[in-house]
CSV table of C-alpha atoms and ligand atoms in Angstrom, one decimal:
chain,number,residue,atom,x,y,z
A,270,MET,CA,104.0,65.3,38.2
A,271,LYS,CA,107.1,63.3,39.4
A,272,VAL,CA,109.6,64.1,40.9
A,273,SER,CA,113.5,62.9,40.7
A,274,ASN,CA,114.3,59.6,42.4
A,275,ARG,CA,117.2,61.3,43.5
A,276,ILE,CA,115.2,63.9,45.1
A,277,GLN,CA,113.2,62.3,46.9
A,278,GLY,CA,115.8,60.1,48.3
A,279,LEU,CA,118.0,62.6,49.6
A,280,THR,CA,117.0,62.5,53.3
A,281,GLY,CA,117.2,59.1,53.0
A,282,GLY,CA,114.0,59.0,54.7
A,283,GLY,CA,112.7,59.2,58.1
A,284,ASP,CA,113.3,62.3,59.9
A,285,ASP,CA,116.9,61.5,60.8
A,286,GLY,CA,117.0,62.2,64.7
A,287,TRP,CA,115.9,65.7,63.7
A,288,GLY,CA,112.3,65.2,65.1
A,289,VAL,CA,113.1,66.8,68.8
A,290,PHE,CA,114.4,69.7,67.1
A,291,TYR,CA,111.3,70.0,65.4
A,292,LYS,CA,108.9,69.6,68.1
A,293,ALA,CA,110.7,72.5,70.1
A,294,ARG,CA,110.8,74.2,67.1
A,295,ALA,CA,106.9,73.8,67.3
A,296,LEU,CA,106.0,74.4,70.9
A,297,LYS,CA,108.5,77.9,70.6
A,298,ALA,CA,105.7,78.9,68.4
A,299,ALA,CA,103.4,78.3,70.1
A,300,GLY,CA,105.1,80.6,73.0
A,301,GLU,CA,106.3,77.6,74.7
A,302,PRO,CA,109.8,79.3,76.6
A,303,ILE,CA,112.0,76.7,75.5
A,304,LEU,CA,116.1,76.8,76.1
A,305,GLU,CA,117.5,76.0,72.9
A,306,LEU,CA,120.8,74.5,72.5
A,307,THR,CA,120.6,73.0,69.4
A,308,ILE,CA,121.8,74.0,66.1
A,309,GLY,CA,125.1,75.9,65.4
A,310,GLU,CA,124.3,79.5,65.7
A,311,HIS,CA,126.1,81.9,67.7
A,312,ASP,CA,124.1,84.6,69.9
A,313,ILE,CA,125.9,87.2,68.8
A,314,ARG,CA,125.3,88.8,65.4
A,315,THR,CA,127.8,90.0,62.7
A,316,ASP,CA,130.1,92.7,64.2
A,317,ALA,CA,129.3,96.1,63.9
A,318,THR,CA,132.5,96.9,61.4
A,319,ILE,CA,131.6,93.7,58.9
A,320,LEU,CA,128.6,95.3,58.7
A,321,ALA,CA,129.5,99.1,57.7
A,322,ALA,CA,132.0,97.4,55.1
A,323,MET,CA,129.3,95.3,53.6
A,324,ASN,CA,127.0,98.2,53.2
A,325,ASP,CA,130.0,100.4,52.2
A,326,ALA,CA,130.6,98.3,49.6
A,327,ALA,CA,126.8,97.3,48.6
A,328,ALA,CA,126.3,101.8,48.6
A,329,GLY,CA,129.7,101.8,46.3
A,330,GLY,CA,128.4,100.1,43.4
A,331,HIS,CA,129.3,96.9,44.2
A,332,THR,CA,125.8,94.9,43.5
A,333,GLY,CA,125.9,93.6,40.1
A,334,TYR,CA,127.3,90.4,39.2
A,335,ALA,CA,130.5,89.7,40.8
A,336,MET,CA,133.3,87.3,38.9
A,337,VAL,CA,132.0,83.8,39.3
A,338,PRO,CA,135.5,82.0,41.3
A,339,GLY,CA,135.5,85.5,43.9
A,340,VAL,CA,136.5,88.3,43.9
A,341,GLN,CA,140.4,88.2,42.9
A,342,LYS,CA,140.9,90.0,46.5
A,343,LEU,CA,138.9,87.4,48.6
A,344,ARG,CA,141.2,84.6,46.1
A,345,GLU,CA,143.8,85.9,47.3
A,346,THR,CA,143.4,86.4,51.0
A,347,VAL,CA,141.9,83.0,51.6
A,348,ALA,CA,144.9,81.8,49.7
A,349,LYS,CA,147.2,83.6,52.4
A,350,ARG,CA,145.0,82.8,55.1
A,351,VAL,CA,145.7,79.3,54.1
A,352,GLN,CA,149.2,79.3,53.2
A,353,THR,CA,150.1,81.0,56.1
A,354,GLN,CA,147.9,77.8,58.2
A,355,SER,CA,149.4,74.8,56.4
A,356,GLY,CA,153.2,75.7,54.8
A,357,VAL,CA,151.8,75.0,51.5
A,358,LYS,CA,152.2,77.2,48.7
A,359,THR,CA,148.7,78.7,47.8
A,360,GLY,CA,148.3,81.3,45.3
A,361,PRO,CA,144.2,82.5,43.7
A,362,GLU,CA,144.6,80.2,41.5
A,363,ASN,CA,143.8,76.9,44.1
A,364,VAL,CA,140.7,78.9,45.3
A,365,MET,CA,136.9,79.1,44.9
A,366,ILE,CA,134.6,81.3,46.8
A,367,THR,CA,131.4,79.3,47.4
A,368,PRO,CA,128.1,80.4,48.7
A,369,GLY,CA,129.1,79.1,52.5
A,370,GLY,CA,130.1,75.7,53.6
A,371,GLN,CA,127.5,74.1,52.7
A,372,SER,CA,127.9,74.3,49.0
A,373,ALA,CA,131.6,73.8,49.0
A,374,LEU,CA,130.8,70.1,50.4
A,375,PHE,CA,128.7,69.6,47.5
A,376,ALA,CA,130.7,71.6,44.7
A,377,SER,CA,134.2,69.3,46.2
A,378,HIS,CA,131.9,66.0,46.0
A,379,HIS,CA,130.9,66.7,42.3
A,380,ALA,CA,134.5,66.8,41.1
A,381,VAL,CA,135.7,64.1,42.6
A,382,CYS,CA,132.9,61.3,42.4
A,383,ASP,CA,130.8,60.0,39.4
A,384,GLU,CA,127.1,59.0,39.6
A,385,GLY,CA,127.1,55.4,42.3
A,386,ASP,CA,131.1,56.0,43.2
A,387,LYS,CA,131.2,54.9,46.2
A,388,ALA,CA,132.3,58.5,49.3
A,389,LEU,CA,133.3,57.9,52.8
A,390,TYR,CA,132.7,60.3,55.5
A,391,ILE,CA,133.1,59.6,59.1
A,392,ASP,CA,129.9,59.2,61.4
A,393,PRO,CA,129.4,60.8,63.7
A,394,TYR,CA,129.0,63.1,60.8
A,395,TYR,CA,127.4,66.7,60.6
A,396,ALA,CA,123.5,65.7,60.0
A,397,THR,CA,123.7,67.6,55.9
A,398,TYR,CA,126.6,64.6,54.7
A,399,PRO,CA,125.0,62.3,53.6
A,400,GLY,CA,122.0,64.2,51.8
A,401,THR,CA,125.0,66.0,49.9
A,402,LEU,CA,126.8,62.7,49.0
A,403,ARG,CA,123.3,61.2,47.7
A,404,GLY,CA,123.1,64.6,46.1
A,405,ILE,CA,125.7,64.2,43.4
A,406,GLY,CA,124.3,61.1,42.9
A,407,ALA,CA,127.3,59.3,45.0
A,408,ILE,CA,126.6,56.4,47.7
A,409,PRO,CA,127.2,57.4,51.1
A,410,VAL,CA,129.7,55.1,53.2
A,411,ALA,CA,129.8,55.7,57.1
A,412,VAL,CA,132.5,55.0,58.3
A,413,GLN,CA,132.7,54.4,62.1
A,414,ALA,CA,134.2,56.2,65.3
A,415,HIS,CA,134.2,55.3,68.1
A,416,ALA,CA,133.4,57.2,71.9
A,417,GLU,CA,136.0,55.0,73.2
A,418,ASP,CA,138.7,56.9,71.2
A,419,SER,CA,137.1,59.8,72.1
A,420,PHE,CA,136.0,59.7,68.4
A,421,GLN,CA,139.7,59.5,67.1
A,422,PRO,CA,138.6,57.6,63.7
A,423,LYS,CA,140.7,54.9,62.8
A,424,ALA,CA,142.8,54.7,60.1
A,425,GLU,CA,142.2,50.6,59.7
A,426,GLU,CA,138.4,50.9,59.7
A,427,ILE,CA,138.8,53.5,57.1
A,428,ALA,CA,140.9,51.1,55.2
A,429,LYS,CA,138.1,48.5,55.5
A,430,LEU,CA,135.6,50.4,53.9
A,431,ALA,CA,138.1,52.1,51.1
A,432,LYS,CA,138.2,49.6,48.4
A,433,GLY,CA,136.7,50.7,45.2
A,434,ALA,CA,135.9,54.7,47.0
A,435,LYS,CA,136.5,57.3,45.6
A,436,SER,CA,136.3,59.8,48.4
A,437,LEU,CA,136.7,60.4,52.0
A,438,LEU,CA,134.7,63.5,54.2
A,439,ILE,CA,136.2,64.5,57.4
A,440,ASN,CA,135.2,67.3,59.7
A,441,SER,CA,138.2,68.8,62.3
A,442,PRO,CA,137.5,70.2,64.3
A,443,ASN,CA,134.2,67.9,64.6
A,444,ASN,CA,130.8,68.9,64.8
A,445,PRO,CA,129.0,67.2,66.8
A,446,THR,CA,131.3,66.0,69.1
A,447,GLY,CA,134.4,69.0,69.1
A,448,VAL,CA,136.9,66.0,68.8
A,449,VAL,CA,139.7,67.5,66.9
A,450,TYR,CA,141.9,65.0,65.0
A,451,SER,CA,145.5,64.3,66.6
A,452,ARG,CA,148.2,64.4,64.1
A,453,GLU,CA,148.5,60.7,64.7
A,454,THR,CA,144.7,60.3,63.3
A,455,LEU,CA,145.5,62.5,60.1
A,456,GLN,CA,148.7,60.8,59.6
A,457,GLY,CA,146.8,57.7,59.2
A,458,ILE,CA,143.9,59.3,57.0
A,459,ALA,CA,146.4,60.5,55.2
A,460,ASP,CA,148.2,57.2,54.4
A,461,THR,CA,145.1,55.3,54.0
A,462,CYS,CA,143.9,58.2,51.2
A,463,ILE,CA,147.3,57.6,49.0
A,464,ALA,CA,147.3,53.7,49.4
A,465,ASN,CA,143.7,53.6,48.3
A,466,ASP,CA,144.1,56.6,46.4
A,467,LEU,CA,140.5,58.8,47.6
A,468,TRP,CA,140.0,62.4,47.4
A,469,LEU,CA,140.1,63.5,51.0
A,470,ILE,CA,137.6,66.4,51.1
A,471,SER,CA,138.2,68.1,54.9
A,472,ASP,CA,136.5,70.4,55.8
A,473,GLU,CA,137.9,73.0,58.1
A,474,VAL,CA,135.1,75.2,59.3
A,475,TYR,CA,135.6,75.5,62.7
A,476,ASP,CA,139.6,75.7,62.2
A,477,THR,CA,139.6,78.9,64.0
A,478,GLN,CA,137.7,77.0,67.4
A,479,VAL,CA,140.7,75.4,69.0
A,480,TRP,CA,140.5,75.0,72.8
A,481,GLU,CA,143.2,72.6,73.3
A,482,GLY,CA,146.5,71.5,70.7
A,483,GLU,CA,146.4,72.7,67.7
A,484,HIS,CA,144.2,72.8,64.2
A,485,ILE,CA,146.2,70.9,61.6
A,486,SER,CA,144.9,71.1,58.7
A,487,PRO,CA,145.8,67.7,55.9
A,488,ARG,CA,146.8,69.9,53.1
A,489,SER,CA,150.2,70.2,55.0
A,490,LEU,CA,150.9,66.9,55.7
A,491,PRO,CA,153.5,65.6,52.7
A,492,ASP,CA,152.5,64.5,49.7
A,493,LEU,CA,148.8,65.3,50.2
A,494,ALA,CA,147.6,68.9,49.1
A,495,GLU,CA,147.4,67.1,45.6
A,496,ARG,CA,144.3,64.7,46.8
A,497,THR,CA,143.2,67.5,48.8
A,498,LEU,CA,140.0,70.2,49.0
A,499,VAL,CA,139.8,72.0,52.4
A,500,VAL,CA,136.2,73.7,52.6
A,501,GLY,CA,136.2,76.6,54.7
A,502,SER,CA,133.7,79.3,55.5
A,503,MET,CA,132.7,83.0,57.3
A,504,SER,CA,130.0,81.3,58.9
A,505,LYS,CA,132.0,80.6,62.9
A,506,SER,CA,134.5,82.3,62.6
A,507,HIS,CA,132.9,85.7,61.8
A,508,ALA,CA,130.1,84.8,62.7
A,509,MET,CA,128.3,85.4,59.1
A,510,THR,CA,126.6,82.2,59.1
A,511,GLY,CA,123.5,84.8,57.0
A,512,SER,CA,125.9,85.9,54.9
A,513,ARG,CA,126.8,83.1,52.9
A,514,VAL,CA,130.6,82.6,52.4
A,515,GLY,CA,132.7,80.4,52.0
A,516,TRP,CA,135.6,78.3,49.2
A,517,VAL,CA,137.1,75.7,48.5
A,518,VAL,CA,141.1,75.2,48.6
A,519,GLY,CA,142.5,72.4,45.9
A,520,PRO,CA,144.8,72.2,42.9
A,521,LYS,CA,144.3,74.6,40.5
A,522,GLU,CA,142.9,71.5,38.0
A,523,VAL,CA,139.9,70.8,40.0
A,524,ILE,CA,139.0,74.8,41.3
A,525,SER,CA,138.9,75.8,37.6
A,526,HIS,CA,136.2,72.3,37.0
A,527,LEU,CA,134.4,74.7,40.1
A,528,ILE,CA,134.3,77.8,38.1
A,529,THR,CA,132.5,75.3,35.1
A,530,LEU,CA,130.4,74.6,38.0
A,531,ALA,CA,129.5,77.2,39.8
A,532,THR,CA,128.9,78.9,36.0
A,533,HIS,CA,125.8,76.7,35.8
A,534,THR,CA,124.7,76.5,39.2
A,535,THR,CA,125.5,79.8,41.0
A,536,TYR,CA,127.1,82.1,39.0
A,537,GLY,CA,128.5,83.1,42.4
A,538,VAL,CA,128.9,85.0,45.4
A,539,PRO,CA,127.5,88.2,45.6
A,540,GLY,CA,130.0,91.0,45.1
A,541,PHE,CA,129.6,93.3,48.4
A,542,ILE,CA,129.4,89.3,50.6
A,543,GLN,CA,132.5,89.6,49.5
A,544,ASP,CA,134.4,92.5,50.0
A,545,ALA,CA,133.1,92.7,53.5
A,546,ALA,CA,134.8,88.6,53.6
A,547,VAL,CA,137.7,90.4,52.4
A,548,PHE,CA,137.5,93.1,55.5
A,549,ALA,CA,136.7,90.8,57.9
A,550,LEU,CA,139.9,88.8,57.0
A,551,THR,CA,142.3,91.6,57.3
A,552,SER,CA,140.9,92.9,60.1
A,553,GLY,CA,142.9,90.9,62.3
A,554,SER,CA,142.9,87.9,64.5
A,555,GLU,CA,140.9,90.0,67.3
A,556,LEU,CA,137.8,89.8,65.7
A,557,GLU,CA,138.2,86.2,64.9
A,558,GLU,CA,139.1,85.3,68.7
A,559,ASN,CA,136.7,87.6,70.5
A,560,ILE,CA,133.9,85.7,68.4
A,561,ALA,CA,134.8,81.9,69.6
A,562,ALA,CA,136.1,82.9,73.2
A,563,PRO,CA,132.4,83.1,74.5
A,564,PHE,CA,132.3,78.9,73.7
A,565,ALA,CA,136.2,78.5,75.1
A,566,ARG,CA,134.5,79.9,78.7
A,567,ARG,CA,131.3,77.9,78.3
A,568,ARG,CA,133.5,74.9,77.6
A,569,GLU,CA,134.7,75.5,81.4
A,570,ILE,CA,131.5,75.5,83.2
A,571,SER,CA,130.8,72.4,81.1
A,572,LYS,CA,133.8,70.9,82.6
A,573,ASP,CA,133.6,73.1,86.0
A,574,LEU,CA,129.7,71.2,86.4
A,575,ILE,CA,130.6,67.1,85.0
A,576,ALA,CA,133.6,67.3,87.1
A,577,LYS,CA,131.0,67.8,90.6
A,578,GLN,CA,128.7,64.4,89.1
A,579,ASN,CA,129.0,61.3,88.0
A,580,VAL,CA,126.3,60.2,86.0
A,581,LEU,CA,126.8,61.9,82.5
A,582,LYS,CA,130.1,62.1,80.6
A,583,LEU,CA,131.8,65.0,78.9
A,584,ILE,CA,133.6,63.4,75.5
A,585,PRO,CA,136.9,65.4,75.7
A,586,ALA,CA,136.6,67.8,72.7
A,587,GLN,CA,139.4,70.2,71.8
A,588,GLY,CA,137.3,72.8,69.8
A,589,ALA,CA,133.9,73.9,67.6
A,590,MET,CA,131.0,75.6,69.6
A,591,TYR,CA,129.2,71.9,71.4
A,592,VAL,CA,130.0,69.7,74.0
A,593,MET,CA,128.8,66.1,73.9
A,594,LEU,CA,127.9,63.9,76.8
A,595,ASP,CA,127.4,60.5,77.2
A,596,VAL,CA,124.3,59.7,78.9
A,597,ARG,CA,124.1,56.0,78.4
A,598,ALA,CA,124.5,55.8,82.5
A,599,THR,CA,120.9,56.8,82.6
A,600,GLY,CA,119.5,54.2,80.6
A,601,LEU,CA,118.2,56.2,78.1
A,602,SER,CA,119.4,56.6,74.6
A,603,GLY,CA,120.1,60.1,73.4
A,604,ILE,CA,116.5,60.9,71.6
A,605,GLU,CA,114.7,59.4,74.7
A,606,PHE,CA,116.6,61.4,76.8
A,607,ALA,CA,116.1,64.8,74.6
A,608,GLU,CA,112.6,64.1,73.9
A,609,LYS,CA,112.3,63.8,77.7
A,610,LEU,CA,114.5,66.9,78.4
A,611,LEU,CA,111.9,69.0,75.9
A,612,GLU,CA,108.7,67.4,77.3
A,613,GLU,CA,109.8,67.7,81.8
A,614,GLN,CA,112.3,70.7,81.7
A,615,LYS,CA,111.3,72.4,78.4
A,616,ILE,CA,115.5,72.4,77.3
A,617,ALA,CA,116.3,71.3,74.0
A,618,VAL,CA,119.6,69.2,73.1
A,619,MET,CA,119.8,68.2,69.9
A,620,PRO,CA,120.5,63.5,70.2
A,621,GLY,CA,123.3,62.0,69.5
A,622,GLU,CA,121.1,59.6,67.3
A,623,SER,CA,121.0,62.9,64.9
A,624,PHE,CA,124.6,62.2,63.5
A,625,GLY,CA,125.0,59.1,63.0
A,626,LYS,CA,124.8,55.6,64.6
A,627,ALA,CA,128.3,56.2,66.7
A,628,ALA,CA,126.9,58.7,68.6
A,629,GLY,CA,123.6,56.9,69.6
A,630,GLY,CA,123.0,57.2,73.8
A,631,HIS,CA,125.0,60.8,73.7
A,632,ILE,CA,124.0,63.8,73.1
A,633,ARG,CA,125.2,67.3,71.5
A,634,ILE,CA,124.7,70.5,73.3
A,635,ALA,CA,124.9,74.0,70.9
A,636,MET,CA,126.8,76.3,73.7
A,637,THR,CA,125.0,79.0,72.0
A,638,ILE,CA,123.3,81.3,74.9
A,639,ALA,CA,124.4,83.2,77.5
A,640,ASP,CA,127.1,82.1,79.6
A,641,ASP,CA,124.9,82.6,83.0
A,642,ASP,CA,121.9,81.0,80.7
A,643,PHE,CA,124.4,78.2,80.2
A,644,ALA,CA,125.7,77.5,83.4
A,645,THR,CA,122.1,77.0,84.5
A,646,ALA,CA,120.7,75.1,81.3
A,647,PHE,CA,123.5,72.5,82.2
A,648,LYS,CA,122.9,71.8,85.6
A,649,ARG,CA,119.1,71.7,85.0
A,650,ILE,CA,120.0,68.5,82.4
A,651,ILE,CA,122.4,67.0,85.3
A,652,ASP,CA,119.9,67.2,87.8
A,653,PHE,CA,117.7,65.9,84.9
A,654,ALA,CA,120.0,62.8,84.3
A,655,SER,CA,120.4,61.8,87.8
A,656,LEU,CA,117.2,62.0,88.6
A,657,HIS,CA,116.7,59.4,85.8
A,658,SER,CA,119.5,57.4,86.5
A,659,GLN,CA,118.3,56.4,89.8
B,111,PMP,N1,130.3,72.1,58.1
B,111,PMP,C1,130.4,71.8,58.9
B,111,PMP,C2,130.8,70.8,60.6
B,111,PMP,C3,128.6,72.8,60.0
B,111,PMP,O1,129.2,72.3,60.9
B,111,PMP,C4,128.2,73.4,59.3
B,111,PMP,C5,127.1,74.4,59.7
B,111,PMP,N2,127.0,73.8,61.0
B,111,PMP,C6,128.6,73.4,57.5
B,111,PMP,C7,130.2,72.8,56.8
B,111,PMP,C8,128.5,74.4,56.8
B,111,PMP,O2,128.2,76.1,56.8
B,111,PMP,P1,127.9,77.0,56.0
B,111,PMP,O3,127.5,76.4,54.8
B,111,PMP,O4,127.1,78.3,56.5
B,111,PMP,O5,129.4,77.7,55.9
């Protein structure tokens, strides 16, 4: 029996630069001591107090079907949080709770794009983006950001591809580059969206991990709230990746359609997980600051080490749990660098090519191991680069 063309074409063919990652996982499974600096998974687990809240909720009986749009208390809590961050009036009717940010990305595009519509996204990009867009039948169109611009996308390059497009997907703080979009970048994006009548999908799952400057949600810019859908998640801010809880924030009408979509797809998020999310979001900022702190420390470690050499260049990143290095001075592509590093040093990193064309000749290092181990791994990456640049 033949499966659908749409599902067969989801990844666009090839391994999309994920070969190194799969090789590292296979070597690890075969017992090799691989140091993994690949995916965005914290080196700590969900806090015990959040787990206790989850357990209490489940033991207290919140194990049946939960309300499809999300439990009211969580919708209110997210609305309040977003209103405080953005200054834009936000109520529970503007919030839809989803099984993680990933499903929020899918639902958002489902709400604004029809089959065959052009959906723009910025390259370098979080690896699932093009597949998510193909998944709803849209045609993914990448807008290149450039290393020379510190990967801040340029409004004029978006405008060149915007004709006839329906939506633009952005992500700040950015995975994979760690770059936080400046006010100027965001205002350029806002103007382009308005001029071309585009929906803006703003993936803000790293909004609590900003080391320099500030996170600005485009929802807060003039006239943008009505055309913006914000994607959020508990995964990164509260080390709750496995709990699968996130949200879409947007105009009430869109949210009401998303509720219909969820009724026919996910049927909501477990109630005890949502109760734990309410607990986590109302526990004060210390919890999320503690979760973010190790990444800030490790970023300083990487900056200090980079300053002592001159082969690798650090992309001046301001947030998220990754650092991106320009490895072009070694004469290797990102894929070649990552493959050799795995072979010779047993260290796994992601080649920039996994995240699109714009990040070719770069590698992404997830800062997701203990500080000392991170420093040792980083030094070995530097030594490896200088050896290969001679
Ligand atoms: N957006 C970005 C940029 C991400 O890096 C991730 C996860 N790595 C997600 C969305 C999805 O996260 P989740 O589904 O766990 O909320």
